[in-house]
Amino acid sequence: MEASIAPPAWVSLSYLISGISFIMALRGLSSPSTSRQGNRFGMFGMALALLTTLLISAPVPPGGFWPRPTNDDLATLVRILVAVAIGGGIGWFTAQKIKMTDMPQLVAAFHSLVGMAAVLVGLAAYLNPEAFGIAGSDGVIHVQSRVEMGLGIAIGAITFSGSVIAFLKLAGKMSGAPIMLPGRHVINLGTLAAIILLVGYFTQDQSEWVIAVVTLLSFMIGFLLIIPIGGADMPVVVSMLNSYSGWAAAAMGFTLHNTAMIITGALVGSSGAILSYIMCKAMNRSFISVIAGGFGAAPEAGGGAAKEQRPWKRGSAEDAAFLLKEAETVIIIPGYGMAVAQAQHVLREMGDLLKKEGVNVKYAIHPVAGRMPGHMNVLLAEANVPYDEVFELEDINGEFAQADVAFIIGANDVVNPAAKTDKTSPIYGMPVFDVDKAKTVMFIKRSMGGVGYAGVDNDVFYMDQTMMLLADAKKMVEDINKAIAH
């Protein structure tokens, strides 16, 4: 199809319906109770957009309903179908095999694919602009198309390399701690400035070296931006990369004259940006400070050792079971340690056992718990924890003063009172759960030597009402369940 010929109304209407479906998907995904419906809207919108794309790429017989030159070449359609089959097959296989605890790295990996797709589409448009309808008869690419192409390639390359680093960190293939490069701020700012200037220069000179340098610098800056970011900031990184992938897709949508890509990319980009803001607010950190990196560094030698000498109380599974059965209200706070131990199912079993004993059980979720936005919500949903028992920080924080037990499993920084009292702490000002107000605190962690990703000790360990349950989270909860049942 020649890009200069406008598609018929039904194509635009189909893409519009797809866009509306994606909006409904985002609306549905805003609540656990409507998330399934939201997913269905998203799948319908994507299926409709894909079907429309296949139809406009199919061969058209003479006198057909499609107002474009006859196309009797099946090659384009076959290539598209092969690509769809390969991509769909990989997606189906991955969905069957992936563990819910591995969702953060899967999301990062998928973001990298979106970024690379944007880069490849942009380079294809540069190498063959006539096929995309973005150049005149003399082969000179239109100025606005060069801007769209340059930005799309740059954002896509940043998304790809940044997502690869995020994947490696989340998957444990490389250290989750920040890797501080000397002079990184100067290097990053200089590289970003060079990319912006070169994209501007690209509007005047479409030489191959310009687009090649923009691509290489963008791949490099994606690596440089994510490598110094520590594990505690991963929820922001994941949502940020999600936003980048959306803007890259939107830019390529302009290049391809595809309204579905523009709408979808804008939705993903803006929602990811909003989510990044929410995550930063939840940690009381600015977006710039996250990009600058450093949060999540290992604690200074000796800093934690001195505090480990403070008195603390160790409890057993039997002790915990007795107190839990005698309680009226138990608030459970899950964290990344629960995900690592894959303890969500036994935790739900514990909640069910306690409810049979007449205990009021609630789950408290911090916005940045885990390694991606909503990580704990996803794990609890997988374990079939009722939605009406799961509460966000602002909805449940006032109830800890009346709670008999605050049961912390794998969380640390999000329950650290230093965020409220210690102005020298790296987490000072971050909203945290007021677990110190509960009558009894049970804290499951592997050992007293470990600290959270922020690298600071937790005064909750040493409170009079705290019982430390030192063990693997899943094994400890299993033992507690056995004690409750007997």
Coordinates of C-alpha atoms in Angstrom, one line a residue:
M1 CA 0.0 0.0 0.0
E2 CA 1.2 3.5 -0.8
A3 CA 1.4 5.6 2.4
S4 CA 0.0 8.6 0.6
I5 CA -3.4 6.9 0.1
A6 CA -5.6 7.4 3.2
P7 CA -7.2 4.2 4.6
P8 CA -10.9 3.9 4.6
A9 CA -13.1 4.9 7.5
W10 CA -13.4 1.3 8.9
V11 CA -9.7 1.1 9.5
S12 CA -9.6 4.3 11.5
L13 CA -12.8 3.2 13.4
S14 CA -11.2 -0.2 14.2
Y15 CA -8.1 1.4 15.6
L16 CA -10.2 3.8 17.6
I17 CA -12.1 0.9 19.1
S18 CA -8.7 -0.7 19.9
G19 CA -7.6 2.5 21.7
I20 CA -10.8 2.7 23.7
S21 CA -10.3 -1.0 24.7
F22 CA -6.8 -0.2 25.9
I23 CA -8.2 2.7 28.0
M24 CA -10.8 0.4 29.5
A25 CA -8.0 -2.1 30.2
L26 CA -6.0 0.5 32.2
R27 CA -9.1 1.4 34.1
G28 CA -9.8 -2.3 34.9
L29 CA -6.2 -2.9 36.0
S30 CA -6.4 -0.1 38.5
S31 CA -8.2 -2.4 41.0
P32 CA -7.6 -6.1 41.8
S33 CA -11.3 -6.8 41.7
T34 CA -11.6 -5.6 38.0
S35 CA -8.1 -6.7 36.8
R36 CA -9.4 -9.8 35.0
Q37 CA -11.9 -7.7 33.1
G38 CA -9.2 -5.2 32.3
N39 CA -7.0 -7.9 30.9
R40 CA -9.8 -9.0 28.6
F41 CA -10.3 -5.5 27.3
G42 CA -6.6 -5.3 26.6
M43 CA -6.5 -8.7 24.8
F44 CA -9.5 -7.7 22.7
G45 CA -8.0 -4.4 21.7
M46 CA -4.7 -6.0 20.7
A47 CA -6.4 -8.7 18.8
L48 CA -8.5 -6.2 16.9
A49 CA -5.5 -4.0 16.1
L50 CA -3.6 -7.0 14.9
L51 CA -6.5 -8.3 12.7
T52 CA -6.9 -4.8 11.2
T53 CA -3.2 -4.7 10.3
L54 CA -3.4 -8.1 8.7
L55 CA -6.3 -7.1 6.6
I56 CA -4.7 -4.0 5.3
S57 CA -1.6 -6.0 4.4
A58 CA -3.5 -8.8 2.6
P59 CA -3.5 -9.1 -1.2
V60 CA -6.4 -7.1 -2.8
P61 CA -8.1 -8.4 -6.0
P62 CA -9.1 -5.9 -8.7
G63 CA -12.3 -4.0 -7.8
G64 CA -12.0 -4.8 -4.1
F65 CA -13.3 -2.7 -1.3
W66 CA -9.9 -1.4 -0.3
P67 CA -9.1 1.9 -2.2
R68 CA -5.5 1.2 -3.0
P69 CA -3.6 -0.4 -5.9
T70 CA -4.0 -4.1 -6.5
N71 CA -1.5 -6.2 -4.4
D72 CA -1.1 -9.7 -5.6
D73 CA 2.2 -10.2 -3.7
L74 CA 1.7 -12.5 -0.8
A75 CA 5.3 -12.0 0.5
T76 CA 4.4 -9.2 2.9
L77 CA 1.5 -11.0 4.4
V78 CA 3.4 -14.2 4.8
R79 CA 6.3 -12.4 6.6
I80 CA 3.8 -10.8 8.9
L81 CA 2.1 -14.1 9.7
V82 CA 5.4 -15.8 10.3
A83 CA 6.5 -13.0 12.7
V84 CA 3.1 -13.2 14.5
A85 CA 3.4 -16.9 14.8
I86 CA 7.0 -16.7 16.2
G87 CA 6.1 -13.9 18.6
G88 CA 2.8 -15.5 19.7
G89 CA 4.5 -18.8 20.2
I90 CA 7.2 -17.3 22.4
G91 CA 4.6 -15.4 24.4
W92 CA 2.5 -18.5 24.9
F93 CA 5.4 -20.6 25.9
T94 CA 6.7 -18.0 28.3
A95 CA 3.3 -17.5 29.9
Q96 CA 3.0 -21.3 30.6
K97 CA 6.5 -21.6 32.1
I98 CA 7.0 -18.3 34.0
K99 CA 6.7 -18.2 37.8
M100 CA 4.8 -15.4 39.4
T101 CA 7.9 -14.6 41.4
D102 CA 9.7 -14.0 38.2
M103 CA 7.2 -11.5 36.8
P104 CA 9.4 -8.4 37.4
Q105 CA 12.3 -9.7 35.2
L106 CA 9.7 -10.9 32.6
V107 CA 8.2 -7.4 32.4
A108 CA 11.7 -5.9 32.0
A109 CA 12.5 -8.4 29.3
F110 CA 9.3 -7.5 27.4
H111 CA 10.1 -3.8 27.7
S112 CA 13.5 -4.5 26.0
L113 CA 11.7 -6.2 23.1
V114 CA 9.4 -3.1 22.6
G115 CA 12.5 -0.9 22.6
M116 CA 14.3 -3.0 20.1
A117 CA 11.3 -3.1 17.8
A118 CA 11.1 0.7 17.8
V119 CA 14.8 0.9 16.9
L120 CA 14.4 -1.6 14.0
V121 CA 11.3 0.0 12.6
G122 CA 13.0 3.4 12.8
L123 CA 16.1 2.1 11.0
A124 CA 13.9 0.4 8.4
A125 CA 12.1 3.6 7.7
Y126 CA 15.4 5.4 7.4
L127 CA 16.8 2.9 4.9
N128 CA 13.6 2.8 2.8
P129 CA 11.7 6.0 3.4
E130 CA 9.7 5.8 0.2
A131 CA 8.0 2.6 1.4
F132 CA 6.9 4.4 4.5
G133 CA 5.7 7.5 2.6
I134 CA 8.0 9.8 4.6
A135 CA 10.1 11.1 1.8
G136 CA 9.7 13.1 -1.4
S137 CA 10.5 11.9 -4.9
D138 CA 14.1 13.0 -4.4
G139 CA 14.5 10.6 -1.5
V140 CA 14.8 13.4 1.1
I141 CA 13.0 12.5 4.3
H142 CA 10.5 15.0 5.6
V143 CA 11.8 17.1 8.5
Q144 CA 8.9 16.1 10.8
S145 CA 9.5 12.5 10.0
R146 CA 13.2 12.8 10.9
V147 CA 12.3 14.2 14.3
E148 CA 9.8 11.3 14.9
M149 CA 12.4 8.8 13.6
G150 CA 15.3 10.2 15.6
L151 CA 13.3 10.4 18.9
G152 CA 11.8 6.9 18.3
I153 CA 15.1 5.3 17.7
A154 CA 16.7 7.1 20.7
I155 CA 14.0 6.3 23.2
G156 CA 13.7 2.7 21.9
A157 CA 17.5 2.1 22.2
I158 CA 17.5 3.6 25.7
T159 CA 14.5 1.3 26.6
F160 CA 16.3 -1.8 25.2
S161 CA 19.7 -1.5 26.9
G162 CA 18.2 -0.1 30.2
S163 CA 15.7 -3.0 30.3
V164 CA 18.4 -5.6 29.7
I165 CA 20.3 -4.3 32.7
A166 CA 17.1 -4.2 34.8
F167 CA 16.4 -7.8 33.7
L168 CA 19.9 -8.9 34.7
K169 CA 19.6 -7.2 38.1
L170 CA 16.1 -8.6 38.8
A171 CA 17.1 -12.1 37.7
G172 CA 20.1 -12.1 39.9
K173 CA 22.5 -12.4 36.9
M174 CA 24.3 -9.4 38.2
S175 CA 24.5 -7.6 41.5
G176 CA 21.3 -5.7 42.5
A177 CA 23.5 -3.1 44.3
P178 CA 24.3 0.2 42.6
I179 CA 27.4 0.1 40.5
M180 CA 28.8 3.6 40.7
L181 CA 30.9 4.7 37.7
P182 CA 33.3 7.6 38.3
G183 CA 32.1 10.8 36.8
R184 CA 28.8 9.2 35.9
H185 CA 26.7 12.4 36.2
V186 CA 28.9 14.3 33.8
I187 CA 29.0 11.3 31.4
N188 CA 25.2 10.8 31.5
L189 CA 24.4 14.5 31.0
G190 CA 26.9 14.9 28.2
T191 CA 25.6 11.8 26.4
L192 CA 22.0 12.9 26.7
A193 CA 22.9 16.4 25.5
A194 CA 24.8 14.9 22.5
I195 CA 21.8 12.7 21.6
I196 CA 19.4 15.7 21.7
L197 CA 21.8 17.9 19.6
L198 CA 22.3 15.1 17.0
V199 CA 18.6 14.6 16.7
G200 CA 18.3 18.3 16.0
Y201 CA 21.1 18.1 13.5
F202 CA 19.5 15.1 11.8
T203 CA 16.7 17.5 10.7
Q204 CA 19.3 19.3 8.6
D205 CA 21.5 16.4 7.5
Q206 CA 20.2 12.8 7.1
S207 CA 23.6 11.3 6.7
E208 CA 24.0 7.7 7.8
W209 CA 26.6 8.6 10.4
V210 CA 24.2 10.9 12.3
I211 CA 21.5 8.2 12.8
A212 CA 24.2 5.6 13.6
V213 CA 25.8 7.8 16.3
V214 CA 22.3 8.6 17.8
T215 CA 21.6 4.9 17.9
L216 CA 24.9 3.9 19.5
L217 CA 24.8 6.7 22.1
S218 CA 21.2 5.8 23.0
F219 CA 22.2 2.2 23.6
M220 CA 25.0 3.4 25.8
I221 CA 23.0 5.9 27.9
G222 CA 20.4 3.2 28.6
F223 CA 23.1 1.1 30.1
L224 CA 24.6 4.0 32.0
L225 CA 21.3 5.2 33.5
I226 CA 20.3 1.8 35.0
I227 CA 23.6 0.4 36.1
P228 CA 23.9 2.7 39.1
I229 CA 20.3 2.1 40.3
G230 CA 20.0 -0.2 43.3
G231 CA 17.3 -2.9 44.1
A232 CA 15.3 -0.6 46.3
D233 CA 14.5 1.6 43.3
M234 CA 13.5 -1.2 41.0
P235 CA 9.7 -0.5 41.2
V236 CA 10.4 3.0 39.8
V237 CA 12.8 1.6 37.2
V238 CA 10.2 -0.9 35.9
S239 CA 7.5 1.7 35.6
M240 CA 9.9 4.2 34.1
L241 CA 11.0 1.7 31.4
N242 CA 7.4 0.9 30.8
S243 CA 6.8 4.6 30.1
Y244 CA 9.9 4.8 27.8
S245 CA 8.6 1.8 25.7
G246 CA 5.3 3.6 25.3
W247 CA 6.8 6.8 24.0
A248 CA 9.0 4.9 21.6
A249 CA 6.0 3.1 20.2
A250 CA 4.1 6.4 19.9
A251 CA 7.0 7.9 17.9
M252 CA 7.1 5.0 15.6
G253 CA 3.3 5.2 15.2
F254 CA 3.8 8.7 13.7
T255 CA 6.5 7.3 11.4
L256 CA 4.2 4.5 10.2
H257 CA 1.1 6.7 10.1
N258 CA -0.5 4.2 12.4
T259 CA -3.1 5.7 14.8
A260 CA -3.3 2.5 16.9
M261 CA 0.4 2.7 17.7
I262 CA 0.1 6.4 18.5
I263 CA -2.9 5.9 20.8
T264 CA -1.4 2.9 22.5
G265 CA 2.0 4.3 22.9
A266 CA 0.7 7.5 24.4
L267 CA -1.5 5.5 26.9
V268 CA 1.5 3.4 27.9
G269 CA 3.9 6.3 28.1
S270 CA 1.6 8.5 30.1
S271 CA 0.4 5.8 32.5
G272 CA 4.0 4.7 33.0
A273 CA 5.1 8.2 33.8
I274 CA 2.2 8.6 36.3
L275 CA 3.1 5.3 37.9
S276 CA 6.7 6.4 38.2
Y277 CA 5.6 9.5 40.0
I278 CA 3.4 7.5 42.4
M279 CA 6.3 5.1 43.1
C280 CA 8.7 8.1 43.8
K281 CA 6.1 9.7 46.0
A282 CA 5.7 6.4 47.9
M283 CA 9.5 6.5 48.6
N284 CA 9.7 10.2 49.2
R285 CA 12.2 10.5 46.4
S286 CA 12.4 12.6 43.3
F287 CA 12.6 11.1 39.9
I288 CA 16.0 12.8 39.4
S289 CA 17.4 11.2 42.6
V290 CA 16.3 7.7 41.3
I291 CA 18.0 8.3 38.0
A292 CA 21.1 9.5 39.8
G293 CA 21.2 6.2 41.5
G294 CA 22.7 5.1 44.8
F295 CA 19.7 4.1 46.8
G296 CA 20.1 0.5 47.8
A297 CA 23.9 0.5 48.2
A298 CA 25.4 -1.9 50.7
P299 CA 25.7 -0.6 54.2
E300 CA 29.0 0.8 55.5
A301 CA 31.2 -1.8 57.1
G302 CA 30.5 -1.9 60.8
G303 CA 27.4 0.2 60.6
G304 CA 25.1 -2.8 61.0
A305 CA 27.4 -4.8 63.3
A306 CA 27.1 -2.4 66.2
K307 CA 23.3 -2.5 66.2
E308 CA 23.3 -6.3 66.0
Q309 CA 24.7 -6.3 69.6
R310 CA 21.4 -4.8 70.9
P311 CA 19.1 -7.2 72.8
W312 CA 16.4 -8.9 70.8
K313 CA 13.9 -11.7 71.4
R314 CA 13.8 -14.9 69.3
G315 CA 10.5 -16.8 69.0
S316 CA 9.5 -20.2 67.6
A317 CA 6.8 -21.3 65.3
E318 CA 4.8 -22.6 68.3
D319 CA 5.1 -19.2 70.1
A320 CA 3.9 -17.4 67.0
A321 CA 1.0 -19.8 66.5
F322 CA -0.2 -19.4 70.1
L323 CA -0.2 -15.6 69.9
L324 CA -1.8 -15.5 66.5
K325 CA -4.6 -17.8 67.6
E326 CA -5.3 -15.6 70.7
A327 CA -5.3 -12.4 68.6
E328 CA -8.5 -10.6 67.5
T329 CA -6.8 -8.7 64.6
V330 CA -3.7 -9.7 62.6
I331 CA -2.3 -7.5 59.9
I332 CA 0.1 -9.3 57.5
I333 CA 2.8 -7.2 55.7
P334 CA 4.4 -9.1 52.8
G335 CA 7.6 -8.1 51.1
Y336 CA 10.2 -9.2 48.6
G337 CA 11.4 -11.9 51.0
M338 CA 8.0 -13.6 50.7
A339 CA 8.4 -13.6 46.9
V340 CA 11.9 -15.1 47.0
A341 CA 10.7 -17.8 49.4
Q342 CA 7.5 -18.3 47.3
A343 CA 5.6 -18.3 50.6
Q344 CA 2.4 -16.6 49.3
H345 CA 0.4 -19.9 49.2
V346 CA 1.3 -21.0 52.8
L347 CA 0.7 -17.5 54.0
R348 CA -2.8 -17.6 52.6
E349 CA -3.3 -21.0 54.3
M350 CA -2.2 -19.4 57.6
G351 CA -4.8 -16.6 57.0
D352 CA -7.5 -19.2 56.4
L353 CA -6.6 -21.2 59.6
L354 CA -6.7 -18.0 61.6
K355 CA -10.1 -17.0 60.2
K356 CA -11.4 -20.4 61.3
E357 CA -10.2 -19.5 64.8
G358 CA -12.3 -16.2 64.6
V359 CA -9.3 -13.9 63.9
N360 CA -9.8 -10.9 61.7
V361 CA -7.0 -11.1 59.1
K362 CA -5.9 -8.3 56.8
Y363 CA -3.0 -7.8 54.4
A364 CA -1.2 -4.5 54.1
I365 CA 0.6 -3.7 50.8
H366 CA 3.2 -0.9 50.4
P367 CA 3.3 0.7 47.0
V368 CA 7.0 -0.1 46.6
A369 CA 7.1 -3.6 48.1
G370 CA 8.8 -6.0 45.8
R371 CA 10.5 -5.4 42.5
M372 CA 7.7 -4.0 40.4
P373 CA 4.6 -2.0 41.0
G374 CA 1.9 -4.3 42.3
H375 CA 4.3 -7.2 42.9
M376 CA 2.7 -8.2 46.2
N377 CA -0.8 -7.8 44.9
V378 CA 0.0 -10.1 42.0
L379 CA 1.5 -12.8 44.4
L380 CA -1.4 -12.6 46.8
A381 CA -3.9 -12.8 43.9
E382 CA -2.1 -15.9 42.7
A383 CA -2.6 -17.4 46.1
N384 CA -6.3 -16.6 46.0
V385 CA -6.2 -14.1 48.9
P386 CA -9.6 -12.4 48.8
Y387 CA -9.4 -8.9 47.4
D388 CA -11.4 -7.3 50.2
E389 CA -8.7 -8.4 52.7
V390 CA -5.9 -6.5 50.9
F391 CA -5.3 -2.9 51.8
E392 CA -3.0 -0.1 50.6
L393 CA -0.8 1.8 53.0
E394 CA -3.0 4.9 53.4
D395 CA -6.1 2.8 54.0
I396 CA -4.7 0.6 56.8
N397 CA -1.9 2.4 58.5
G398 CA -4.2 3.9 61.1
E399 CA -5.3 0.4 62.2
F400 CA -2.0 -0.8 63.6
A401 CA -2.6 0.9 66.9
Q402 CA -5.6 -1.4 67.4
A403 CA -4.0 -4.6 65.9
D404 CA -2.9 -7.4 68.2
V405 CA -0.3 -8.7 65.8
A406 CA 1.7 -7.1 62.9
F407 CA 3.0 -10.1 61.0
I408 CA 6.0 -9.1 58.8
I409 CA 7.2 -11.6 56.2
G410 CA 10.1 -10.5 54.0
A411 CA 9.6 -6.8 54.3
N412 CA 12.1 -4.4 55.9
D413 CA 12.5 -0.8 54.7
V414 CA 8.7 -0.3 54.4
V415 CA 8.3 -1.0 58.1
N416 CA 11.4 0.8 59.3
P417 CA 10.5 3.7 61.8
A418 CA 13.8 5.4 60.9
A419 CA 11.9 6.8 57.9
K420 CA 9.9 8.9 60.5
T421 CA 12.5 9.7 63.1
D422 CA 16.1 9.6 61.7
K423 CA 16.8 12.6 59.5
T424 CA 20.2 11.1 58.6
S425 CA 18.6 7.9 57.2
P426 CA 18.5 7.4 53.5
I427 CA 14.8 6.4 53.8
Y428 CA 13.9 9.4 55.9
G429 CA 10.5 10.8 54.8
M430 CA 9.4 7.6 53.1
P431 CA 5.8 6.7 54.1
V432 CA 6.1 3.4 56.1
F433 CA 3.7 1.1 58.0
D434 CA 3.3 2.0 61.7
V435 CA 4.0 -1.5 62.8
D436 CA 5.7 -0.2 66.0
K437 CA 2.2 0.7 67.3
A438 CA 0.9 -2.9 67.2
K439 CA 0.7 -4.8 70.5
T440 CA 2.9 -7.6 69.1
V441 CA 5.2 -7.6 66.1
M442 CA 6.4 -10.9 64.5
F443 CA 9.2 -10.4 62.0
I444 CA 10.3 -13.3 59.7
K445 CA 13.8 -12.9 58.2
R446 CA 16.6 -15.3 57.5
S447 CA 19.1 -13.8 60.0
M448 CA 19.8 -10.7 62.1
G449 CA 22.7 -9.9 59.9
G450 CA 20.7 -8.9 56.9
V451 CA 19.3 -5.4 56.2
G452 CA 17.0 -4.0 53.6
Y453 CA 18.0 -2.7 50.2
A454 CA 18.3 0.7 51.7
G455 CA 21.2 -0.6 53.7
V456 CA 20.0 0.5 57.1
D457 CA 19.2 -1.4 60.3
N458 CA 15.7 -1.6 61.6
D459 CA 14.8 -0.6 65.2
V460 CA 11.7 -2.8 65.0
F461 CA 14.0 -5.8 65.5
Y462 CA 14.9 -4.6 69.0
M463 CA 11.5 -3.4 70.3
D464 CA 10.1 -5.1 73.5
Q465 CA 7.0 -6.3 71.6
T466 CA 8.9 -7.8 68.7
M467 CA 9.4 -11.5 68.2
M468 CA 12.1 -12.4 65.6
L469 CA 11.3 -15.6 63.7
L470 CA 14.6 -16.4 62.0
A471 CA 14.2 -18.9 59.2
D472 CA 13.2 -19.3 55.6
A473 CA 9.9 -17.6 55.2
K474 CA 8.1 -20.5 53.6
K475 CA 9.4 -23.0 56.1
M476 CA 8.6 -20.8 59.1
V477 CA 5.0 -20.2 58.0
E478 CA 4.5 -24.0 57.3
D479 CA 5.6 -24.7 60.8
I480 CA 3.3 -22.0 62.2
N481 CA 0.4 -23.6 60.2
K482 CA 1.1 -27.0 61.7
A483 CA 1.1 -25.5 65.2
I484 CA -2.1 -23.6 64.6
A485 CA -3.8 -26.8 63.2
H486 CA -2.9 -28.7 66.3

